Tab-separated table of C-alpha atoms in Angstrom:
chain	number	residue	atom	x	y	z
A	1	UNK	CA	42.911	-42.353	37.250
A	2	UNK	CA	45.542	-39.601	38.127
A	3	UNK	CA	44.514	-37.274	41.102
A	4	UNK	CA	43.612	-34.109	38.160
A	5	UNK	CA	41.758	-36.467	36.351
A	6	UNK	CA	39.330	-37.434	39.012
A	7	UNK	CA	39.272	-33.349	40.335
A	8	UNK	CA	38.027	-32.546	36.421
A	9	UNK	CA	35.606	-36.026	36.925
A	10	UNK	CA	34.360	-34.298	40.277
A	11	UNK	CA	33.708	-30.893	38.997
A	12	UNK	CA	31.861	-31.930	36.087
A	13	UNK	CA	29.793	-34.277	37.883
A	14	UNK	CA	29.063	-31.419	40.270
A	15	UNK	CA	28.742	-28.863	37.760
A	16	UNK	CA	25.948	-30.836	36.020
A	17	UNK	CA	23.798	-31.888	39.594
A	18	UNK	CA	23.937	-28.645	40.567
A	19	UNK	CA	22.776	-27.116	37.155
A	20	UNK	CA	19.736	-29.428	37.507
A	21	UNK	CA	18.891	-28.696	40.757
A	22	UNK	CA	18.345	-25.487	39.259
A	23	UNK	CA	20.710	-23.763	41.234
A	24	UNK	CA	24.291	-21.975	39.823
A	25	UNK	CA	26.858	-23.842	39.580
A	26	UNK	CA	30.404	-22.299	38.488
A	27	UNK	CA	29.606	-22.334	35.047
A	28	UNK	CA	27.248	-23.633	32.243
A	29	UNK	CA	27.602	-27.171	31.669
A	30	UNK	CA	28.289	-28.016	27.632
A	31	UNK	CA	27.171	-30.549	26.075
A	32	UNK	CA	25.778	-32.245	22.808
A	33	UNK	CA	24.724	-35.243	21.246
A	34	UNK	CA	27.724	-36.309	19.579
A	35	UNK	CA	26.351	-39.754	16.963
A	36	UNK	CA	27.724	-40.637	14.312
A	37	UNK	CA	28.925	-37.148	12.967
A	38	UNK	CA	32.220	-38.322	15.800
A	39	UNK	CA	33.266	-40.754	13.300
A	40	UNK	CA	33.365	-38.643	10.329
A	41	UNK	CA	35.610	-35.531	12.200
A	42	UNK	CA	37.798	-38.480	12.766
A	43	UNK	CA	37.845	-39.487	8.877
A	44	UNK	CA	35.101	-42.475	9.463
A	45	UNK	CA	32.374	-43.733	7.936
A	46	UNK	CA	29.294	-44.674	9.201
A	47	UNK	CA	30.103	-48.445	8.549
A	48	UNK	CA	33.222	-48.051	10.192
A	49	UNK	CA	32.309	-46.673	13.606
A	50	UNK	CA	29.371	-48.807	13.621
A	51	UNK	CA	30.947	-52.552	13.489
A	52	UNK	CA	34.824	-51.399	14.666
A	53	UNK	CA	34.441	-50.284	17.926
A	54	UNK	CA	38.176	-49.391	18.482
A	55	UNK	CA	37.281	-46.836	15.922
A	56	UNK	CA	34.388	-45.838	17.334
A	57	UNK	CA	36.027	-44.971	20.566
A	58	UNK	CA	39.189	-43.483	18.736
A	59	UNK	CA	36.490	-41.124	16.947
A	60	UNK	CA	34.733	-40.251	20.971
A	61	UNK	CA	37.950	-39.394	22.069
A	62	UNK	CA	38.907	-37.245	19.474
A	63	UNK	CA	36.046	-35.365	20.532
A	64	UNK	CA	37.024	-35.432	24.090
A	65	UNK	CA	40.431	-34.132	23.206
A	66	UNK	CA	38.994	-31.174	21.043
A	67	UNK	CA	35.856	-29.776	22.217
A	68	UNK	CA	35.186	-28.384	25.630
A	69	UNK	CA	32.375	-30.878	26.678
A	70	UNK	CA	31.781	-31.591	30.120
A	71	UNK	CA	30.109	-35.055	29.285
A	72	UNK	CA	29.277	-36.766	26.414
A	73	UNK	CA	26.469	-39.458	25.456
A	74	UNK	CA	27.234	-42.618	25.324
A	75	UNK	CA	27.501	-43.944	21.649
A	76	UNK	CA	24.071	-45.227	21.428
A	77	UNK	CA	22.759	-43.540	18.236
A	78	UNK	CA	25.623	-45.030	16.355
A	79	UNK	CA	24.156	-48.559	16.707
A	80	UNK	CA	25.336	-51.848	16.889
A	81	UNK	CA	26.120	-52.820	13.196
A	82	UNK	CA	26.772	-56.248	13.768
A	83	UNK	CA	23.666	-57.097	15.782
A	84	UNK	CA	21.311	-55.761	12.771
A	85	UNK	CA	23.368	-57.338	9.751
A	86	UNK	CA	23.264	-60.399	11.474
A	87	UNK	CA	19.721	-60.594	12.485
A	88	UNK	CA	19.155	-59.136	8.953
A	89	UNK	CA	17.639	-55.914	9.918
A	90	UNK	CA	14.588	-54.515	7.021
A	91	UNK	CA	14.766	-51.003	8.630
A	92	UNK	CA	18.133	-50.254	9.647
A	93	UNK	CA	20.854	-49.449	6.378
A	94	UNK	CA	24.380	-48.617	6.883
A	95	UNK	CA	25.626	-49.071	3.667
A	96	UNK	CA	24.056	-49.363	0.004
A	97	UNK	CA	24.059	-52.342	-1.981
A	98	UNK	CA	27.366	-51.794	-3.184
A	99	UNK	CA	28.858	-52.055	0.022
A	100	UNK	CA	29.257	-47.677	0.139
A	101	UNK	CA	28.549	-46.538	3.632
A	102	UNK	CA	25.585	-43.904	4.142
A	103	UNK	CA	26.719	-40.889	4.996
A	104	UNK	CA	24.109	-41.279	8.081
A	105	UNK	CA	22.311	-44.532	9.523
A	106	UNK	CA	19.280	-44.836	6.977
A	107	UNK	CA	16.028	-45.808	8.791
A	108	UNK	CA	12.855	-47.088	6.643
A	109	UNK	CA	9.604	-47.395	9.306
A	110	UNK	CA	8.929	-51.247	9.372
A	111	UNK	CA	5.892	-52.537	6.887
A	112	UNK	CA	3.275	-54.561	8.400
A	113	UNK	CA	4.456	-55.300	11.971
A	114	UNK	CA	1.552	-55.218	13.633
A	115	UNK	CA	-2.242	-55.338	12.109
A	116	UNK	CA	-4.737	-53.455	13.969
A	117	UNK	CA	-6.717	-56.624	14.399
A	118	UNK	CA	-3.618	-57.737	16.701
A	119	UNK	CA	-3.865	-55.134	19.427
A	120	UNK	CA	-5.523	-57.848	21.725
A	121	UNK	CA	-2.764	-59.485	21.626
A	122	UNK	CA	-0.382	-57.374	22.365
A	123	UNK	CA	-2.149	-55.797	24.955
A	124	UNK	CA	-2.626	-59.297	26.800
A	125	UNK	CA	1.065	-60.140	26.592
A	126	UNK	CA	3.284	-57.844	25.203
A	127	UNK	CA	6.933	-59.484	25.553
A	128	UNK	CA	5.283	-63.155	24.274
A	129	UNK	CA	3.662	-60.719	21.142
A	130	UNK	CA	7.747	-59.025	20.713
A	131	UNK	CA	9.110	-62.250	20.826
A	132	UNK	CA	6.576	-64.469	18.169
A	133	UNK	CA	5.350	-61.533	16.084
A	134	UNK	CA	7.312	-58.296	16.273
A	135	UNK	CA	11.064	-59.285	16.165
A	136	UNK	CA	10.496	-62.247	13.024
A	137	UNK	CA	8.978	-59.195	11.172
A	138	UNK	CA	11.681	-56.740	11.713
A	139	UNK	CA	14.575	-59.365	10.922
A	140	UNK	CA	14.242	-62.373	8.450
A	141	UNK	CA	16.924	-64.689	10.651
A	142	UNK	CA	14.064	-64.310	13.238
A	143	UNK	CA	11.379	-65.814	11.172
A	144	UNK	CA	12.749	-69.098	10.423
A	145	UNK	CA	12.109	-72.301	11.855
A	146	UNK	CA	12.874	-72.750	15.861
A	147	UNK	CA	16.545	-74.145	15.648
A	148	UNK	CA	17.277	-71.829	12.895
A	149	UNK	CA	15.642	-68.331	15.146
A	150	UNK	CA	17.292	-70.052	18.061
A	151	UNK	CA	20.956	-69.817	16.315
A	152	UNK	CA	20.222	-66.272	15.726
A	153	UNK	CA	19.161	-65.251	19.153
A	154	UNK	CA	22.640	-67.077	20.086
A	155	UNK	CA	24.638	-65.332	17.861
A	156	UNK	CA	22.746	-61.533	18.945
A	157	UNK	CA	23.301	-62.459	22.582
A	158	UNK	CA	27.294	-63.183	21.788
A	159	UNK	CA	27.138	-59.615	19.703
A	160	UNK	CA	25.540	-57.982	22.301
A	161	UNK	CA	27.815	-59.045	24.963
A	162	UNK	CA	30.908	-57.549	23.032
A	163	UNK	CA	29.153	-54.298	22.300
A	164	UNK	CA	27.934	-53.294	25.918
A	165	UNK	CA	31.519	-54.240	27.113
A	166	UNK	CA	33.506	-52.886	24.301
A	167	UNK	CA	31.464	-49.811	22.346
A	168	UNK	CA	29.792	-48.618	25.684
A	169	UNK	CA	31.548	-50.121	28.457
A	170	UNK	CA	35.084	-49.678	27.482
A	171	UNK	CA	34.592	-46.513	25.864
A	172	UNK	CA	32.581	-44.657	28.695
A	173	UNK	CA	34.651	-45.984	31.367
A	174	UNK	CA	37.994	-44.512	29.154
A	175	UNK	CA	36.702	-41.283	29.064
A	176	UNK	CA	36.025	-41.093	32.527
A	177	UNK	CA	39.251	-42.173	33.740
A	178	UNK	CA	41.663	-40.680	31.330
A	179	UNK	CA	39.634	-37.455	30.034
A	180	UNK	CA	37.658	-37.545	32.778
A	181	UNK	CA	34.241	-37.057	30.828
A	182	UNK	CA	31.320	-38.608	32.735
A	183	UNK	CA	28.651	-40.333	30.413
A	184	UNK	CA	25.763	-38.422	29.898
A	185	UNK	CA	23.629	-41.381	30.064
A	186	UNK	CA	22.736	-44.878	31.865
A	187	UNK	CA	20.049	-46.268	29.917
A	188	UNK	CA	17.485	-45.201	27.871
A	189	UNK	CA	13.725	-45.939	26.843
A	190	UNK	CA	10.305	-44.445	25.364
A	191	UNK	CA	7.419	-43.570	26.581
A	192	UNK	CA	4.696	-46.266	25.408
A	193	UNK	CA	2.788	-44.586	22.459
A	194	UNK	CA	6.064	-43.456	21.191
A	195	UNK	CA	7.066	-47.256	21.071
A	196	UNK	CA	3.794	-48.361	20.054
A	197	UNK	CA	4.262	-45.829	17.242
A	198	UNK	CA	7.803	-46.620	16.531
A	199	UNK	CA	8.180	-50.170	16.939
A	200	UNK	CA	4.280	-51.781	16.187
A	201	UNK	CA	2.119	-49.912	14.559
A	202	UNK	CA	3.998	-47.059	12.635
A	203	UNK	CA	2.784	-42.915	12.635
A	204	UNK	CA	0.257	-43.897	10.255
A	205	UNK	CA	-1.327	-46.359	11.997
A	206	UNK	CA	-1.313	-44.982	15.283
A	207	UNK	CA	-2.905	-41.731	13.987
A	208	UNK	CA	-5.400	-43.864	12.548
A	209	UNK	CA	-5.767	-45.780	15.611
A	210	UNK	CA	-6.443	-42.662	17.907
A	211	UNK	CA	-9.242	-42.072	16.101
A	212	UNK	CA	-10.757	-45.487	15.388
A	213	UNK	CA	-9.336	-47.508	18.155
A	214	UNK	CA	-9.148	-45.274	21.025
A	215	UNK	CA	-9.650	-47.652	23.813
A	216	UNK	CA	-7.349	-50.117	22.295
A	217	UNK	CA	-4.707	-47.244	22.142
A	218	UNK	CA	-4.965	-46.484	26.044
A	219	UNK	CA	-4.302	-50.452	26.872
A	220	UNK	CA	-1.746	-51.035	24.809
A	221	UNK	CA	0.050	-48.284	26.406
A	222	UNK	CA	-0.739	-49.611	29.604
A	223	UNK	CA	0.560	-52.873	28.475
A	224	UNK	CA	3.423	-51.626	27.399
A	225	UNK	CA	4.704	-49.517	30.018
A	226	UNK	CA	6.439	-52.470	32.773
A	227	UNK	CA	8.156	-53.218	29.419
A	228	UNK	CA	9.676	-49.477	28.587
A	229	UNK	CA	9.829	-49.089	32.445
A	230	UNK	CA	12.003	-52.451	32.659
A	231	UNK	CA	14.098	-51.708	29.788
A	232	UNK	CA	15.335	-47.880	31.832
A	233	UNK	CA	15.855	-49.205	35.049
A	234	UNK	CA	16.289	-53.246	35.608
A	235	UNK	CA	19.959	-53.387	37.580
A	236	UNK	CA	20.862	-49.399	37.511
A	237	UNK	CA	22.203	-47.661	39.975
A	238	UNK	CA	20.034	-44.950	41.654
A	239	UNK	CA	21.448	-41.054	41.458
A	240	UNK	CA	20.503	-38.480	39.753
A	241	UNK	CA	23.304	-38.507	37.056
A	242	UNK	CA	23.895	-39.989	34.683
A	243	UNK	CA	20.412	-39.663	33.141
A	244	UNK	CA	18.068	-41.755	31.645
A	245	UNK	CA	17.706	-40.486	28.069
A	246	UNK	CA	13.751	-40.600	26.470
A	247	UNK	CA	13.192	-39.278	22.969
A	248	UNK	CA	9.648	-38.183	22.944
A	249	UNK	CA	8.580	-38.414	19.094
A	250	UNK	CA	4.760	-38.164	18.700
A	251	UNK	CA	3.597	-35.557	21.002
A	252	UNK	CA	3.944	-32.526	18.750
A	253	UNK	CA	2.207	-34.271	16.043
A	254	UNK	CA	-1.065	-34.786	18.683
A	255	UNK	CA	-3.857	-32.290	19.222
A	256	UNK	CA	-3.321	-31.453	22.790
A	257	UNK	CA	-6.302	-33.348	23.634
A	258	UNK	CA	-5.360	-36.199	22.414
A	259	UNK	CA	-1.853	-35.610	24.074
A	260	UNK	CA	-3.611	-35.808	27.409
A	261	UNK	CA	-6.077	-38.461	26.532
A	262	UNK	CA	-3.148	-40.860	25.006
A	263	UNK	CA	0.168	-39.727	25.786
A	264	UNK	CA	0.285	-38.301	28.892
A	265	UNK	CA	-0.515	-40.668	31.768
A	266	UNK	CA	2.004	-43.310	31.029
A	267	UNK	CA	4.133	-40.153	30.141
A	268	UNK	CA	3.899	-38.288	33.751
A	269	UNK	CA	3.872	-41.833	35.129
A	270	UNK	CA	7.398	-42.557	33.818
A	271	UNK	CA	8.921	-39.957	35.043
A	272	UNK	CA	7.262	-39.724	38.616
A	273	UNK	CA	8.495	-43.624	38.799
A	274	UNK	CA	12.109	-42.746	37.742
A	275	UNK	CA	12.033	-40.295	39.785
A	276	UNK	CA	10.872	-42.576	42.830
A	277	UNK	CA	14.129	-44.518	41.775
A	278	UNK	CA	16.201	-40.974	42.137
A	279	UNK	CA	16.992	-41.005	38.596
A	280	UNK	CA	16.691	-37.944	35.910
A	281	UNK	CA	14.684	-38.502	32.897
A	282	UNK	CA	16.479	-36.437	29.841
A	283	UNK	CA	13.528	-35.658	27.749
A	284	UNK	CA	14.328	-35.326	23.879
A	285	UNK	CA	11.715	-32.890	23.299
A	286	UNK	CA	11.092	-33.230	19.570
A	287	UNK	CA	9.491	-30.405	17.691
A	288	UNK	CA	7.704	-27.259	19.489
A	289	UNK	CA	6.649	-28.346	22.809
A	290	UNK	CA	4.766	-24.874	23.650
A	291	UNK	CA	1.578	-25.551	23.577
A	292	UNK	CA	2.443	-28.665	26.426
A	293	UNK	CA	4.114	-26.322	28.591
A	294	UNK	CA	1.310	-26.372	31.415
A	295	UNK	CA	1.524	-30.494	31.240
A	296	UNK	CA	5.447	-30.062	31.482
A	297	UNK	CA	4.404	-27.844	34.906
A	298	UNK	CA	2.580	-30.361	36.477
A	299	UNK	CA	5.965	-32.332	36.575
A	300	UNK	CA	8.360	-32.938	39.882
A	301	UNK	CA	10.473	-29.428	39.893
A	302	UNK	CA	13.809	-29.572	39.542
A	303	UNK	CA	14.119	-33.302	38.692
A	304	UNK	CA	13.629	-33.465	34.759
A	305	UNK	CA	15.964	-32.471	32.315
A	306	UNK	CA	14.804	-31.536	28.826
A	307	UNK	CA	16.752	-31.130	24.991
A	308	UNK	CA	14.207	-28.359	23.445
A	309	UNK	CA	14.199	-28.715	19.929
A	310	UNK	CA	12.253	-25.726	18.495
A	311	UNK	CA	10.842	-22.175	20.159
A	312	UNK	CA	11.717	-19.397	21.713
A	313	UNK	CA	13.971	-20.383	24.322
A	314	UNK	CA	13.287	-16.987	26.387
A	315	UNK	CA	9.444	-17.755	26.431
A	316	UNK	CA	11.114	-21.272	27.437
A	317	UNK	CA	12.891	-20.108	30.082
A	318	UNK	CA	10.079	-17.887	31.426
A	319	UNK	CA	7.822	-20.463	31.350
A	320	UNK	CA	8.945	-23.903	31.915
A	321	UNK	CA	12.645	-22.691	33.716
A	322	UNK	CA	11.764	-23.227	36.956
A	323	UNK	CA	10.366	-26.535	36.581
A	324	UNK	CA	12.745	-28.221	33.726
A	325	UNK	CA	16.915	-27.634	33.191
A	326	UNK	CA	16.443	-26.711	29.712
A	327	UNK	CA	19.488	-28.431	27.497
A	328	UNK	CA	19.857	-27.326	23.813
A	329	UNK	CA	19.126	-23.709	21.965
A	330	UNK	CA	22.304	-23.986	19.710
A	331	UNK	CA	20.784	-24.352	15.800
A	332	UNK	CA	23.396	-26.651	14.017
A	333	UNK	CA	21.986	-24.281	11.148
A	334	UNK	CA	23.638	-21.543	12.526
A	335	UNK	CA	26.826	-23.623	13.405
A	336	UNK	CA	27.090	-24.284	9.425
A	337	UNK	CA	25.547	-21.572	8.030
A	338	UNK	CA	26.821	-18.408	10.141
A	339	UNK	CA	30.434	-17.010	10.353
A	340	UNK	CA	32.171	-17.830	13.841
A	341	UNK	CA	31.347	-14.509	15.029
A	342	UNK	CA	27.591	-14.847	14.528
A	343	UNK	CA	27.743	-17.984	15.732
A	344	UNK	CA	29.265	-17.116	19.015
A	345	UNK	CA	26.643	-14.057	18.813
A	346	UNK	CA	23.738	-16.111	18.920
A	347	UNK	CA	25.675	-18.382	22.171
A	348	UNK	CA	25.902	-15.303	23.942
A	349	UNK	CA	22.080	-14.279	23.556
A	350	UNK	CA	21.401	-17.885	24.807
A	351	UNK	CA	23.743	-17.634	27.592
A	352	UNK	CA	21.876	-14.468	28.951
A	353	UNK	CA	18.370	-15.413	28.547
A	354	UNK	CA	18.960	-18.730	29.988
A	355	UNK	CA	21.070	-19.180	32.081
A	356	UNK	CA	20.571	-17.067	35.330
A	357	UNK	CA	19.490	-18.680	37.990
A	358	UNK	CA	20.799	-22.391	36.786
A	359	UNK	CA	18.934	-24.584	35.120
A	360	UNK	CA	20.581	-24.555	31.781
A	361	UNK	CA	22.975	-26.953	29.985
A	362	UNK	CA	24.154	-25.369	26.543
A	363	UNK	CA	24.247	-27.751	23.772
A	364	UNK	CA	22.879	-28.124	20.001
A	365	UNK	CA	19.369	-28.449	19.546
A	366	UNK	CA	19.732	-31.866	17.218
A	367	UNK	CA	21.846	-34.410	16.978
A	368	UNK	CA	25.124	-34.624	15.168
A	369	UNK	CA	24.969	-37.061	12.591
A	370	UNK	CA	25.738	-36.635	9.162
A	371	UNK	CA	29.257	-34.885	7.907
A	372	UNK	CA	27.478	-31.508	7.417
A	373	UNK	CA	25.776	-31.436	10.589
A	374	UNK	CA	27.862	-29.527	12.621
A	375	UNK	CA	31.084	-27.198	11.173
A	376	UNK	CA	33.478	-28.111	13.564
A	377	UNK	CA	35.605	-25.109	13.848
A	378	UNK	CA	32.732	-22.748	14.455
A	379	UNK	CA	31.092	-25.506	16.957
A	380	UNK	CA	35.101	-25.411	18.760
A	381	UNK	CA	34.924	-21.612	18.803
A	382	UNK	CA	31.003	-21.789	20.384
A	383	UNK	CA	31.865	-24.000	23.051
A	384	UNK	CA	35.253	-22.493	24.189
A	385	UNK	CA	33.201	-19.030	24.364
A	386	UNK	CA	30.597	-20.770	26.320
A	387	UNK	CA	33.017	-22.078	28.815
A	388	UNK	CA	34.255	-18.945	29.250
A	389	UNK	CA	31.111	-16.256	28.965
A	390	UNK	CA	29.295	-18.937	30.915
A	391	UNK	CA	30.787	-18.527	34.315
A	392	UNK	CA	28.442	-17.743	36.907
A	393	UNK	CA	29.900	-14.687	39.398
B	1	UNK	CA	21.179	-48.783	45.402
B	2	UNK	CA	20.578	-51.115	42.333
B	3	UNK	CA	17.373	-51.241	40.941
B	4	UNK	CA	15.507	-54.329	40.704
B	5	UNK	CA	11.993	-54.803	39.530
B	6	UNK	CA	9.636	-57.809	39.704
B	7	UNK	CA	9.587	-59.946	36.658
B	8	UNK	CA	7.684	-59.031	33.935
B	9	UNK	CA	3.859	-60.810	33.801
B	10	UNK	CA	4.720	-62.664	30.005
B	11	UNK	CA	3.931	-66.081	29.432
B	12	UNK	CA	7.670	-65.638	27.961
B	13	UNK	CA	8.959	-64.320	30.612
B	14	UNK	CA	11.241	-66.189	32.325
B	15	UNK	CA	12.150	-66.745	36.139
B	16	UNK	CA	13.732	-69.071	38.796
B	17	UNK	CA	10.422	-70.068	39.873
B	18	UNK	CA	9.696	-71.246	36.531
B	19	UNK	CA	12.597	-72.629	36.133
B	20	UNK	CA	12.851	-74.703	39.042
B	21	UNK	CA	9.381	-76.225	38.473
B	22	UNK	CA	10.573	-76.969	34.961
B	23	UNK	CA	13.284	-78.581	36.585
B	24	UNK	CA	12.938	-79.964	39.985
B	25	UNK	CA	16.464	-81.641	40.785
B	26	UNK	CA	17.911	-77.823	40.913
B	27	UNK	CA	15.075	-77.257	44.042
B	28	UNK	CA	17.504	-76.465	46.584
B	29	UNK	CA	20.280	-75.068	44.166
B	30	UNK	CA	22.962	-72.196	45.729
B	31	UNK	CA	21.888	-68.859	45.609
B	32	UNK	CA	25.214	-68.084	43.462
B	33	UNK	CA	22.763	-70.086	40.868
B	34	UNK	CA	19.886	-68.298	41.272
B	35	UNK	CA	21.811	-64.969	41.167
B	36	UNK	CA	23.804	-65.916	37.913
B	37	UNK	CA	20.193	-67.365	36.413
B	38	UNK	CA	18.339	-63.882	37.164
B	39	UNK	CA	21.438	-61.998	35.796
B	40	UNK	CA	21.229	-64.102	32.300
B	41	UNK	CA	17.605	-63.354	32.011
B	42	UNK	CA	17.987	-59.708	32.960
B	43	UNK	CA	20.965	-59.552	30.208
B	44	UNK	CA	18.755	-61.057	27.862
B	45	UNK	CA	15.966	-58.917	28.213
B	46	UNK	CA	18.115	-56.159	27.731
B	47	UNK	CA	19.515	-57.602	24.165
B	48	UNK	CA	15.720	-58.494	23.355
B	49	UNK	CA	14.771	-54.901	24.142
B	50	UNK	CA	17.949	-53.121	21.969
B	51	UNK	CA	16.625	-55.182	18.838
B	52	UNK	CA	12.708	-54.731	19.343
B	53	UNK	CA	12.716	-50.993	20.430
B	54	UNK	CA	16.038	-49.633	18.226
């Protein structure tokens, strides 16, 4: 790494621990969460970045090279192809039947994966219940006979291997040492209702559970939780940044009662334990968190970062700013829909409202996916404004 | 500091302990083999985790 490589490395890295400290740094930090909508400003396809990683990192560094980002995500959300043709994924799609890519990664919630007369199970062992019930549901090379699920497993752990080194690896370590971009991230998880949700019982059945099977609900979270809390943290380093990203996917959808009945002890407890490991949960705040904001309160101050998705970011600000860095405000709507001077308009108001004091990273409030998602000039424009309005003096 | 957490209560679960009583003659193996053990299970945790919660 050259000598103004590693000063740019330093600065950013500083910039962004000193934004969430909520104190001002020298500017506003910038980023977004570049997916799959990388490939396609580089002329790929969703198939293409997803199982050729040299084109998946050729796509992140065009990004690099052409948008004033301070860090960027690792390339998570694009998936591993490989890993779910292989297994033979029946929720993941990244191309139709005729072999044409999606224009975005196509996700159908899995049928059947866990019956509500199961929930014993899981809750008594919930990595033996993953590994004989969950996984040969979600992929048909995993319900097969023992040799023939062994092969598979064989064949994942081979994939595996060659994605963390070469898609997230590789490509994260480039970036920091030629462009110097730090990753945004170190691992990731969910909180346990979101996964029991997600990956078990599906939104239908978990509303339906909350109801019906309320106890059953609150131990299988339980259960669940050394798993999520193993999956974040087993052999990271400690430090504050990178963070540890979380998308949080049910909690708007809950009565606020039930949000503090079901979702929020294993919630607050994940993040007071990766805290206690001097990490940073990154909260993807899905939908209109406002009527959580005294839960989000009751949080460690000035060690969680949060992506808000939907409100009014100065009623945000005012009310969760001093305990959260707020990330996000930036509608992709108005990125597409807006000339470059509204555009730039609406950065500006965001800018003001949130950023005195620290505590603010500007970025788009979704993630960049499909081809339409973001209009890349105006997002240039937005960003180069920001790095420049967004000095602190 | 790297971050190390006990191993996971699972039936499934797999550790040296486990191992060793499944396999006596490696008793009083190096700790390089223990280490390199742990790692493999940790690594395949983490591949077990990207395909049940992604």
């Amino acid at each position: 790494m050259s000598d103004d490589v590693q000063k740019l490395l330093q600065e950013r890295v500083e910039r962004i621990t000193t934004t969430i400290k909520i104190e001002e740094p020298d500017r506003v930090p910038i980023t977004s969460m570049f997916e799959t909508w990388a490939g396609h400003y580089s002329g790929y396809s969703v198939t293409d970045v997803a199982f050729n990683y040299d084109k998946l990192a050729e796509s992140f560094y065009k990004v690099a090279e052409e948008f004033e980002v301070d860090t960027l995500p690792p390339p998570l959300g694009v998936r591993c192809g490989p890993i779910y043709t292989t297994l033979g994924t029946k929720e993941f799609s990244f191309f139709n039947k005729d072999g044409v890519p999606h224009a975005s990664i196509q996700h159908m919630e899995g049928k059947d994966i866990m019956s509500v007369e199961e929930y014993p199970e899981l809750i008594k062992d919930p990595y033996k219940f993953i590994i004989e019930k969950q996984l040969p549901r979600r992929y048909k090379a995993l319900d097969q006979a023992p040799d023939k699920k062994a092969e598979a497993l064989g064949k994942a752990c081979f994939i595996y291997e060659k994605y963390i080194a070469n898609a997230v690896g590789k490509l994260c370590g480039t970036l920091e040492t030629k462009y110097g971009i730090p990753a945004l991230f170190k691992s990731s998880t969910e909180m346990p209702l979101d996964a029991l949700m997600d990956y078990f019982r599906g939104f239908r059945g978990v509303s339906v559970d909350i109801r019906r099977n309320k106890e059953q609900v609150i131990e299988a979270c339980e259960a669940l939780y050394p798993v999520m809390l193993r999956r974040a943290v087993q052999n990271l380093p400690s430090g504050p940044f990178p963070f540890i990203f979380i998308p949080l996917h049910i909690p708007t959808y809950l009565k606020p009662k039930d949000f503090e009945t079901f979702y929020y002890p294993t919630f607050k407890r994940m993040i007071e334990d990766l805290i206690s490991f001097d990490l940073t949960p990154a909260l993807f705040m899905e939908g209109n968190w406002e009527p959580y904001y005294d839960y989000i309160n009751e949080l460690p101050k000035k060690k969680v970062v949060g992506l808000i998705e939907h409100g009014d970011f100065k009623k945000t600000k005012d009310n969760i700013g001093k305990t959260i860095t707020i990330w996000g405000g930036m509608p992709i709507d108005v990125i597409n829909n807006s000339t470059k001077e509204e555009a730039i308009d609406y950065a500006k108001k965001l800018i003001d409202d949130l950023a005195p004091g620290g505590g603010y990273i500007f970025g788009c409030d979704k993630s960049l996916l499909a081809p339409n998602d973001a209009n890349p000039e105006n997002l240039k424009a937005v960003f180069k404004f920001v790095k420049e309005y967004g000095v602190y003096k | 500091m790297i971050i190390k957490l006990p191993a996971l209560e699972s039936e499934l679960f797999d550790t040296w302990e486990k191992h060793i009583e499944a396999n006596p003659e490696l008793k009083n193996s190096p700790i390089e083999a223990k280490e390199e053990f742990e790692r493999s299970v940790d690594e395949y945790y983490a591949m077990i985790m990207l395909i049940s919660t992604m």
